[in-house]
Coordinates of C-alpha atoms in Angstrom, one line a residue:
Chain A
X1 CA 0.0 0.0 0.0
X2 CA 1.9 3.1 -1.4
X3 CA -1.0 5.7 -0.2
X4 CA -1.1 7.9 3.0
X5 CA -0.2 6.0 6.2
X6 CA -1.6 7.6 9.5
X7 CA -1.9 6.4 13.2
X8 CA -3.1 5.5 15.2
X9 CA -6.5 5.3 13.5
X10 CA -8.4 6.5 16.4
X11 CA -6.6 7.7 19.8
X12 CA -8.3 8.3 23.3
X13 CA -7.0 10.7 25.5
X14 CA -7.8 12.2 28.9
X15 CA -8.0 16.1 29.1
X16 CA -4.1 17.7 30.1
X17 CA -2.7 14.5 28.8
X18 CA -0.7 14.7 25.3
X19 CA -1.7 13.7 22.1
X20 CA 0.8 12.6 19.2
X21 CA -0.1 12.2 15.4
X22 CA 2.0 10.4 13.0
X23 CA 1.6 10.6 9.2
X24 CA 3.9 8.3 6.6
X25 CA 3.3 10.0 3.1
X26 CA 3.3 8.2 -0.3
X27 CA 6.6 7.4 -1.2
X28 CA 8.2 10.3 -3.3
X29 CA 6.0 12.9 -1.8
X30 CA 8.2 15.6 0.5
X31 CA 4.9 18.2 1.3
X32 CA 2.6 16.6 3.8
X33 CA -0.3 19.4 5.3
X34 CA -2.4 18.4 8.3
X35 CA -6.2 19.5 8.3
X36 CA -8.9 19.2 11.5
X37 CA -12.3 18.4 10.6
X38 CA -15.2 18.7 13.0
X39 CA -18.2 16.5 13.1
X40 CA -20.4 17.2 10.0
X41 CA -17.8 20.5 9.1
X42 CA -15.6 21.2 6.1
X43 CA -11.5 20.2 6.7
X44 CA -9.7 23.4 8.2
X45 CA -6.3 24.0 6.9
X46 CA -3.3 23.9 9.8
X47 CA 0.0 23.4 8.6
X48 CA 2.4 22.8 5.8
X49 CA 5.3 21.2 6.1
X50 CA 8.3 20.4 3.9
X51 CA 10.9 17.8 5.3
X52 CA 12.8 19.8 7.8
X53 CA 10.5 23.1 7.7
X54 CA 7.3 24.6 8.4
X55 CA 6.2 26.5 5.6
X56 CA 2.9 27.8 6.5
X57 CA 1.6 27.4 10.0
X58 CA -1.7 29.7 9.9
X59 CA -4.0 27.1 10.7
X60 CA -2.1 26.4 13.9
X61 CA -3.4 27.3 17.3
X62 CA -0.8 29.1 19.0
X63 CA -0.9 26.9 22.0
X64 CA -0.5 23.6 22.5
X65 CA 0.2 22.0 18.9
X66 CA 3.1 21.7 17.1
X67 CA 4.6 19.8 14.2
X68 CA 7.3 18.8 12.5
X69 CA 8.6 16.3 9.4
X70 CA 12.2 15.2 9.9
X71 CA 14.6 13.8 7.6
X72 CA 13.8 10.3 8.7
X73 CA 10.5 9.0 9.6
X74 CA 6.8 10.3 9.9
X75 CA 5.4 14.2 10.1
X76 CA 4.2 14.6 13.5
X77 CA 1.3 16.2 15.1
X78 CA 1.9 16.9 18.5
X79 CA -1.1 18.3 21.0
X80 CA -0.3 19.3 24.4
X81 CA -2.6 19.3 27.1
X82 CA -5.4 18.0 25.3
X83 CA -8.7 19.6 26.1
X84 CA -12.6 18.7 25.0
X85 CA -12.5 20.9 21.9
X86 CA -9.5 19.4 20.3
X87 CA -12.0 16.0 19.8
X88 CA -11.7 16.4 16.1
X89 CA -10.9 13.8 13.3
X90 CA -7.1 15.0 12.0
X91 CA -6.0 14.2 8.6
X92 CA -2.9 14.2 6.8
X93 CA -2.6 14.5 3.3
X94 CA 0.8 14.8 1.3
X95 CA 2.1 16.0 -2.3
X96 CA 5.4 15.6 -4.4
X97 CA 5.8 19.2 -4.5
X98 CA 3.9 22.2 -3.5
X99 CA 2.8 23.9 -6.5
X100 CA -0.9 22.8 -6.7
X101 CA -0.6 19.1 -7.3
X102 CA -2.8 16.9 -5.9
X103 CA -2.7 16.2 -2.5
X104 CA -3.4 12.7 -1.3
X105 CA -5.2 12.1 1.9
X106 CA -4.8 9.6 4.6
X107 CA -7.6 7.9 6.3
X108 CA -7.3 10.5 9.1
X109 CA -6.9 9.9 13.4
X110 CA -10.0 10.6 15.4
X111 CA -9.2 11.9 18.8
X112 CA -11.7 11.6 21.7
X113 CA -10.9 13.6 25.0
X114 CA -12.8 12.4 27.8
Chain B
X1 CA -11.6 36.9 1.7
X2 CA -10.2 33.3 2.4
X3 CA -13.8 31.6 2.3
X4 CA -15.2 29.0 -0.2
X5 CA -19.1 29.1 -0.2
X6 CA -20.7 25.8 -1.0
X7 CA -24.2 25.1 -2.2
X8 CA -26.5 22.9 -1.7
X9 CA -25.3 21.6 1.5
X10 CA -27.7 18.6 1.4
X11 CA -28.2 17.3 -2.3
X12 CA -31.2 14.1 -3.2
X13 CA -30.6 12.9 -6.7
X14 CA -32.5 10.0 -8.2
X15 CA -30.4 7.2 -9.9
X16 CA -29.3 8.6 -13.2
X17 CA -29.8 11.6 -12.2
X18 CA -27.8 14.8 -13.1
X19 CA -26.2 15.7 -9.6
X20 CA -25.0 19.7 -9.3
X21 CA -22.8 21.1 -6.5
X22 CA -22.0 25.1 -6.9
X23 CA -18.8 26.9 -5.1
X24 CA -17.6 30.3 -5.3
X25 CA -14.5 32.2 -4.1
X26 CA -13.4 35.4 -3.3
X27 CA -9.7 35.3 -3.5
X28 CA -8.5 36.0 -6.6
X29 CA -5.2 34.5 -6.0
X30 CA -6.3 31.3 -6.2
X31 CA -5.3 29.3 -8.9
X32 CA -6.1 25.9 -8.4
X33 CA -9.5 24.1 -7.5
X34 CA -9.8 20.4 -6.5
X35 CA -13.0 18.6 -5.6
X36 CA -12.7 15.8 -3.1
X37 CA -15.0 13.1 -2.3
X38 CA -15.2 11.8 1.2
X39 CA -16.9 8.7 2.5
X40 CA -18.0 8.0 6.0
X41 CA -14.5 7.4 8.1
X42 CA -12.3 7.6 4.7
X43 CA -10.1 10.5 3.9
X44 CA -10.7 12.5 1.3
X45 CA -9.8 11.4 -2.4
X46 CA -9.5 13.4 -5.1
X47 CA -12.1 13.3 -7.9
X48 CA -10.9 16.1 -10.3
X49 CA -9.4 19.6 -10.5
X50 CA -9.6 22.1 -12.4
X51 CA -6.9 25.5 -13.1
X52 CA -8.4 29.3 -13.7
X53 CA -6.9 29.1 -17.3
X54 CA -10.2 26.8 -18.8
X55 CA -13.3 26.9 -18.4
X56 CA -14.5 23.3 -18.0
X57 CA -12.9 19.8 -17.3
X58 CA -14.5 16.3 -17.9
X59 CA -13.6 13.1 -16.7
X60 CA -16.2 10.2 -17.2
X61 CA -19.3 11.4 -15.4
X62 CA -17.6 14.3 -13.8
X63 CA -17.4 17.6 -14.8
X64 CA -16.1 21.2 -13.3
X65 CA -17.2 24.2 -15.2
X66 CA -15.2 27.3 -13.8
X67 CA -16.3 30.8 -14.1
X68 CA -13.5 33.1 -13.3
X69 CA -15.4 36.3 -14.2
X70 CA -18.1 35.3 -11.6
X71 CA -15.5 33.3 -9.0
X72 CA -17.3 30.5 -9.3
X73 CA -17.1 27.0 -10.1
X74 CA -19.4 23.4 -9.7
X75 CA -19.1 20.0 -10.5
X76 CA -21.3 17.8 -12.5
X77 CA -22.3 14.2 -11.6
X78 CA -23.7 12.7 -14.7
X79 CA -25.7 9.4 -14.4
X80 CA -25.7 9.8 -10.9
X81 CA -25.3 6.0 -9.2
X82 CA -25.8 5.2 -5.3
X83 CA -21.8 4.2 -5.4
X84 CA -22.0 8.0 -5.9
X85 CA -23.6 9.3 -2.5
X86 CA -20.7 11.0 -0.2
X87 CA -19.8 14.1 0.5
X88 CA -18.4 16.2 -1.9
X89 CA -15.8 19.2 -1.0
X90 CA -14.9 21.8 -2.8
X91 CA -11.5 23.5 -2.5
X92 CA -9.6 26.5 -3.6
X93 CA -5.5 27.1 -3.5
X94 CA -2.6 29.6 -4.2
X95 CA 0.6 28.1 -5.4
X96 CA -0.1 25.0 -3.5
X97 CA -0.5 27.1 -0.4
X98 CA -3.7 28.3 1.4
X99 CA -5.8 25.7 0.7
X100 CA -9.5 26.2 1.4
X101 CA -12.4 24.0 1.8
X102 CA -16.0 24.7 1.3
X103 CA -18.2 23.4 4.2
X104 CA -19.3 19.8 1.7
X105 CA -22.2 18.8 0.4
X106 CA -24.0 15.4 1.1
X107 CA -25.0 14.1 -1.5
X108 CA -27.8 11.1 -1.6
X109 CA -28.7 9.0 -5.1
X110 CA -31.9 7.3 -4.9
X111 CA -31.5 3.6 -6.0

């Protein structure tokens, strides 16, 4: 399977505890972008990442979440201190370069805070 | 400014059906638009897209027709089939930055 990889699929967490997000992108592909979308909502846009840089953080809320795409391995999600509004379904989707091609999606992590 | 409006946001077709799902955009920067179709605990998959510099796009039963006088832009489901019901998302870029997603449409083909 060359497509999106993300996991865990679906991830619990208690509120203050910390929530990590982990997104493989197709092979060849260096751009990976990581969207929220709310129950029965449109995908907001949150970051976009090149390996080793963020390029456009916008989306981002200023506190609490970060991420990052190393050289080696998966782009990252991180939430800290998890709180009842960030129980959200996150998706990652990922492109060869930037310029407007397609972006491929993964199957996405749905978060729960209880 | 960054907005995509998306209309209907419920759509009922009959099987075979001509399915029609409108957007529009403010931004005039953007320069790329992508429709996505999204099934219930699937990502997102890309069903066609469509640049500013033509004015329609078909591929088998799906179409985009872009106004860029207007800012706006829909897609087509000819022969609509119940594989077909989803949600739909409409989404506008700027050199592979800014993308922006219209709220979806859920769309329903009668068998």
């Amino acid at each position: 399977n060359a497509g999106v990889m993300q996991n865990p699929r679906h991830l619990v967490r208690r509120r203050g505890q910390e929530a990590r997000l982990r997104c493989s992108p197709m092979k060849g592909h260096s751009h990976v972008y990581w969207y929220r979308q709310l129950p029965e909502e449109g995908l907001k846009f949150m970051v976009y990442l090149q390996k080793e840089n963020i390029i456009d953080e916008s989306g981002m809320p200023k506190e609490r979440f970060s991420a990052e795409f190393p050289k080696e391995g998966p782009s990252i999600l991180r939430i800290q201190q998890v709180v009842r509004g960030d129980s959200a379904a996150y998706f990652c989707a990922s492109s060869p370069t930037g310029d407007n091609q397609p972006q491929h999606f993964g199957d996405g992590t749905r978060l729960s805070i209880l | 400014q960054q907005q995509v409006k998306q209309s209907p946001q419920s759509l009922i077709v009959q099987k075979g059906g001509i399915s029609i799902i409108n957007c529009a955009y403010e931004n005039t920067a953007f320069d790329y638009f992508p429709w996505y179709q999204q099934f219930p605990g699937k990502g997102p998959a890309l069903l066609i897209a469509i640049r500013p510099d033509v004015s329609e796009k078909k591929e088998g039963r799906f179409t985009i027709s872009f106004n860029k006088s207007a800012k706006q832009f829909s897609l087509h489901i000819m022969d609509s089939q119940p594989g077909d019901s989803a949600t739909y998302f409409c989404a506008a870029s700027s050199h592979g930055q800014n993308f922006v997603f219209g709220p979806g449409t859920r769309l329903s083909v009668l068998p």
